[in-house]
Amino acid sequence: MKPSVFERHMQTGIQVLLVALIIWAGTQLVNLGQQSVVLEERLATQGLTLQEMREELRSWGDTYYRTVDAKRELNDIEGRIDNLNSRVSALEDVR
């Protein structure tokens, strides 16, 4: 039994639709692949930038005076000044 003209046209339409869907899916996969390559490259670049910034921060630790260190030394100096002031006051009281 031969398929009717309508059935043949319907089969052809379904085949065309399937081919169109396969082509669309293929182009979407290619686009996703390209986007993932771009993202990988950006991540690699950001990783290198981050590594450079970490190295720069490490070098700053050797070059710059940290606030914690400054406060500690300032407290030591103020303690010595207070000690000297008390010694001078004691000497002035003796006179």
Short mmCIF file of N, CA and C in Angstrom, two decimals:
data_model
loop_
_atom_site.label_atom_id
_atom_site.label_comp_id
_atom_site.label_asym_id
_atom_site.label_seq_id
_atom_site.Cartn_x
_atom_site.Cartn_y
_atom_site.Cartn_z
N MET A 1 0.83 -1.17 0.00
CA MET A 1 0.00 0.00 0.00
C MET A 1 0.89 1.25 0.00
N LYS A 2 0.64 2.14 -0.91
CA LYS A 2 1.41 3.37 -1.03
C LYS A 2 0.88 4.41 -0.06
N PRO A 3 1.84 5.18 0.57
CA PRO A 3 1.36 6.25 1.43
C PRO A 3 0.74 7.35 0.59
N SER A 4 -0.21 8.00 1.18
CA SER A 4 -0.89 9.06 0.46
C SER A 4 0.02 10.27 0.31
N VAL A 5 -0.35 11.19 -0.54
CA VAL A 5 0.43 12.41 -0.78
C VAL A 5 0.55 13.21 0.52
N PHE A 6 -0.52 13.28 1.28
CA PHE A 6 -0.51 14.01 2.56
C PHE A 6 0.50 13.39 3.51
N GLU A 7 0.53 12.04 3.59
CA GLU A 7 1.47 11.37 4.49
C GLU A 7 2.92 11.65 4.07
N ARG A 8 3.17 11.64 2.76
CA ARG A 8 4.53 11.91 2.28
C ARG A 8 4.93 13.35 2.60
N HIS A 9 4.03 14.28 2.41
CA HIS A 9 4.33 15.67 2.74
C HIS A 9 4.53 15.84 4.25
N MET A 10 3.73 15.13 5.01
CA MET A 10 3.85 15.19 6.48
C MET A 10 5.21 14.61 6.91
N GLN A 11 5.63 13.50 6.33
CA GLN A 11 6.93 12.90 6.65
C GLN A 11 8.06 13.85 6.25
N THR A 12 7.93 14.45 5.09
CA THR A 12 8.96 15.40 4.64
C THR A 12 9.02 16.61 5.58
N GLY A 13 7.88 17.10 6.00
CA GLY A 13 7.85 18.23 6.94
C GLY A 13 8.48 17.87 8.27
N ILE A 14 8.20 16.66 8.76
CA ILE A 14 8.80 16.22 10.03
C ILE A 14 10.30 16.08 9.87
N GLN A 15 10.76 15.53 8.74
CA GLN A 15 12.19 15.39 8.50
C GLN A 15 12.88 16.76 8.43
N VAL A 16 12.25 17.69 7.75
CA VAL A 16 12.81 19.04 7.67
C VAL A 16 12.88 19.67 9.06
N LEU A 17 11.84 19.48 9.84
CA LEU A 17 11.82 20.01 11.21
C LEU A 17 12.92 19.38 12.05
N LEU A 18 13.12 18.07 11.95
CA LEU A 18 14.18 17.40 12.70
C LEU A 18 15.55 17.89 12.27
N VAL A 19 15.76 18.05 10.98
CA VAL A 19 17.05 18.55 10.49
C VAL A 19 17.27 19.97 11.00
N ALA A 20 16.23 20.79 10.97
CA ALA A 20 16.36 22.16 11.47
C ALA A 20 16.69 22.17 12.96
N LEU A 21 16.05 21.30 13.73
CA LEU A 21 16.35 21.21 15.17
C LEU A 21 17.78 20.73 15.41
N ILE A 22 18.24 19.79 14.63
CA ILE A 22 19.62 19.29 14.78
C ILE A 22 20.61 20.40 14.44
N ILE A 23 20.34 21.14 13.36
CA ILE A 23 21.22 22.26 13.00
C ILE A 23 21.23 23.32 14.09
N TRP A 24 20.06 23.64 14.62
CA TRP A 24 19.97 24.64 15.69
C TRP A 24 20.75 24.17 16.92
N ALA A 25 20.57 22.88 17.30
CA ALA A 25 21.29 22.35 18.46
C ALA A 25 22.80 22.38 18.22
N GLY A 26 23.21 22.08 17.00
CA GLY A 26 24.64 22.14 16.68
C GLY A 26 25.20 23.53 16.80
N THR A 27 24.48 24.52 16.29
CA THR A 27 24.98 25.90 16.40
C THR A 27 25.00 26.36 17.86
N GLN A 28 24.02 25.93 18.63
CA GLN A 28 24.02 26.28 20.06
C GLN A 28 25.21 25.66 20.77
N LEU A 29 25.54 24.42 20.43
CA LEU A 29 26.71 23.77 21.04
C LEU A 29 28.00 24.48 20.65
N VAL A 30 28.09 24.90 19.40
CA VAL A 30 29.28 25.63 18.96
C VAL A 30 29.38 26.95 19.72
N ASN A 31 28.26 27.65 19.87
CA ASN A 31 28.27 28.93 20.61
C ASN A 31 28.65 28.71 22.07
N LEU A 32 28.12 27.65 22.68
CA LEU A 32 28.49 27.37 24.07
C LEU A 32 29.97 27.03 24.20
N GLY A 33 30.48 26.31 23.22
CA GLY A 33 31.92 26.00 23.23
C GLY A 33 32.76 27.25 23.13
N GLN A 34 32.37 28.16 22.26
CA GLN A 34 33.10 29.42 22.12
C GLN A 34 33.02 30.25 23.39
N GLN A 35 31.85 30.30 23.99
CA GLN A 35 31.70 31.06 25.23
C GLN A 35 32.52 30.45 26.36
N SER A 36 32.57 29.13 26.41
CA SER A 36 33.36 28.51 27.48
C SER A 36 34.85 28.76 27.28
N VAL A 37 35.30 28.80 26.03
CA VAL A 37 36.71 29.12 25.76
C VAL A 37 37.02 30.54 26.20
N VAL A 38 36.10 31.46 25.89
CA VAL A 38 36.29 32.86 26.30
C VAL A 38 36.34 32.96 27.82
N LEU A 39 35.43 32.26 28.50
CA LEU A 39 35.41 32.30 29.97
C LEU A 39 36.67 31.68 30.56
N GLU A 40 37.14 30.59 29.97
CA GLU A 40 38.38 29.97 30.46
C GLU A 40 39.55 30.93 30.31
N GLU A 41 39.61 31.63 29.19
CA GLU A 41 40.69 32.59 28.98
C GLU A 41 40.60 33.73 29.98
N ARG A 42 39.39 34.21 30.24
CA ARG A 42 39.23 35.29 31.24
C ARG A 42 39.64 34.81 32.61
N LEU A 43 39.26 33.58 32.97
CA LEU A 43 39.64 33.05 34.28
C LEU A 43 41.15 32.90 34.39
N ALA A 44 41.78 32.46 33.31
CA ALA A 44 43.23 32.33 33.34
C ALA A 44 43.89 33.69 33.52
N THR A 45 43.38 34.68 32.81
CA THR A 45 43.93 36.04 32.94
C THR A 45 43.72 36.59 34.34
N GLN A 46 42.53 36.36 34.90
CA GLN A 46 42.27 36.84 36.26
C GLN A 46 43.13 36.10 37.27
N GLY A 47 43.37 34.82 37.02
CA GLY A 47 44.25 34.07 37.91
C GLY A 47 45.65 34.63 37.92
N LEU A 48 46.15 34.96 36.73
CA LEU A 48 47.49 35.57 36.65
C LEU A 48 47.52 36.93 37.33
N THR A 49 46.47 37.72 37.12
CA THR A 49 46.39 39.03 37.76
C THR A 49 46.36 38.89 39.27
N LEU A 50 45.58 37.94 39.75
CA LEU A 50 45.49 37.70 41.19
C LEU A 50 46.83 37.27 41.76
N GLN A 51 47.54 36.41 41.04
CA GLN A 51 48.86 35.97 41.49
C GLN A 51 49.82 37.15 41.55
N GLU A 52 49.78 38.02 40.55
CA GLU A 52 50.65 39.20 40.55
C GLU A 52 50.32 40.11 41.72
N MET A 53 49.03 40.28 42.01
CA MET A 53 48.63 41.13 43.13
C MET A 53 49.09 40.53 44.45
N ARG A 54 49.00 39.22 44.58
CA ARG A 54 49.48 38.57 45.82
C ARG A 54 50.97 38.79 46.00
N GLU A 55 51.74 38.63 44.92
CA GLU A 55 53.18 38.85 45.01
C GLU A 55 53.48 40.31 45.36
N GLU A 56 52.70 41.22 44.78
CA GLU A 56 52.90 42.63 45.08
C GLU A 56 52.59 42.92 46.55
N LEU A 57 51.53 42.31 47.08
CA LEU A 57 51.20 42.50 48.49
C LEU A 57 52.29 41.94 49.39
N ARG A 58 52.86 40.80 48.99
CA ARG A 58 53.96 40.23 49.79
C ARG A 58 55.15 41.18 49.80
N SER A 59 55.45 41.78 48.66
CA SER A 59 56.58 42.70 48.61
C SER A 59 56.28 43.97 49.41
N TRP A 60 55.02 44.39 49.44
CA TRP A 60 54.65 45.56 50.25
C TRP A 60 54.87 45.29 51.72
N GLY A 61 54.66 44.05 52.14
CA GLY A 61 54.85 43.71 53.55
C GLY A 61 56.28 43.96 53.98
N ASP A 62 57.23 43.81 53.05
CA ASP A 62 58.63 44.04 53.37
C ASP A 62 58.99 45.52 53.26
N THR A 63 58.23 46.27 52.49
CA THR A 63 58.60 47.66 52.22
C THR A 63 57.89 48.65 53.12
N TYR A 64 56.63 48.43 53.33
CA TYR A 64 55.82 49.41 54.04
C TYR A 64 55.72 49.10 55.53
N TYR A 65 55.43 50.14 56.27
CA TYR A 65 55.33 50.07 57.72
C TYR A 65 53.89 49.77 58.08
N ARG A 66 53.65 48.65 58.69
CA ARG A 66 52.28 48.26 59.02
C ARG A 66 51.77 49.05 60.22
N THR A 67 50.47 49.26 60.27
CA THR A 67 49.84 50.02 61.34
C THR A 67 50.05 49.35 62.69
N VAL A 68 49.96 48.04 62.71
CA VAL A 68 50.15 47.30 63.97
C VAL A 68 51.55 47.52 64.51
N ASP A 69 52.54 47.45 63.61
CA ASP A 69 53.92 47.68 64.06
C ASP A 69 54.11 49.11 64.54
N ALA A 70 53.52 50.06 63.83
CA ALA A 70 53.65 51.47 64.24
C ALA A 70 53.01 51.69 65.60
N LYS A 71 51.85 51.14 65.84
CA LYS A 71 51.19 51.31 67.14
C LYS A 71 52.02 50.69 68.26
N ARG A 72 52.57 49.51 68.01
CA ARG A 72 53.37 48.84 69.03
C ARG A 72 54.60 49.68 69.38
N GLU A 73 55.29 50.18 68.36
CA GLU A 73 56.48 50.99 68.62
C GLU A 73 56.11 52.32 69.27
N LEU A 74 54.98 52.91 68.87
CA LEU A 74 54.54 54.15 69.48
C LEU A 74 54.23 53.93 70.96
N ASN A 75 53.60 52.83 71.30
CA ASN A 75 53.33 52.52 72.71
C ASN A 75 54.63 52.35 73.49
N ASP A 76 55.63 51.70 72.88
CA ASP A 76 56.93 51.55 73.54
C ASP A 76 57.57 52.92 73.79
N ILE A 77 57.54 53.77 72.78
CA ILE A 77 58.14 55.10 72.92
C ILE A 77 57.40 55.92 73.98
N GLU A 78 56.06 55.87 73.95
CA GLU A 78 55.29 56.61 74.96
C GLU A 78 55.58 56.07 76.36
N GLY A 79 55.77 54.78 76.48
CA GLY A 79 56.12 54.20 77.78
C GLY A 79 57.47 54.70 78.27
N ARG A 80 58.44 54.77 77.36
CA ARG A 80 59.75 55.29 77.75
C ARG A 80 59.68 56.77 78.12
N ILE A 81 58.88 57.53 77.38
CA ILE A 81 58.72 58.95 77.69
C ILE A 81 58.07 59.11 79.07
N ASP A 82 57.05 58.33 79.35
CA ASP A 82 56.42 58.39 80.68
C ASP A 82 57.42 58.03 81.77
N ASN A 83 58.24 57.03 81.50
CA ASN A 83 59.26 56.62 82.48
C ASN A 83 60.25 57.75 82.71
N LEU A 84 60.70 58.38 81.64
CA LEU A 84 61.64 59.51 81.79
C LEU A 84 60.98 60.68 82.51
N ASN A 85 59.70 60.96 82.21
CA ASN A 85 59.00 62.04 82.90
C ASN A 85 58.91 61.77 84.40
N SER A 86 58.64 60.54 84.75
CA SER A 86 58.55 60.22 86.18
C SER A 86 59.92 60.34 86.85
N ARG A 87 60.98 59.97 86.13
CA ARG A 87 62.33 60.10 86.71
C ARG A 87 62.71 61.58 86.87
N VAL A 88 62.35 62.39 85.87
CA VAL A 88 62.66 63.83 85.96
C VAL A 88 61.87 64.45 87.10
N SER A 89 60.59 64.05 87.23
CA SER A 89 59.78 64.59 88.34
C SER A 89 60.36 64.16 89.68
N ALA A 90 60.84 62.93 89.76
CA ALA A 90 61.44 62.48 91.01
C ALA A 90 62.72 63.27 91.32
N LEU A 91 63.52 63.56 90.31
CA LEU A 91 64.73 64.34 90.53
C LEU A 91 64.40 65.79 90.92
N GLU A 92 63.36 66.34 90.33
CA GLU A 92 62.97 67.70 90.67
C GLU A 92 62.44 67.79 92.08
N ASP A 93 61.76 66.74 92.51
CA ASP A 93 61.24 66.72 93.89
C ASP A 93 62.38 66.62 94.91
N VAL A 94 63.47 65.98 94.55
CA VAL A 94 64.61 65.83 95.47
C VAL A 94 65.27 67.17 95.69
N ARG A 95 65.32 68.03 94.75
CA ARG A 95 65.96 69.33 94.88
C ARG A 95 65.16 70.17 95.76
#
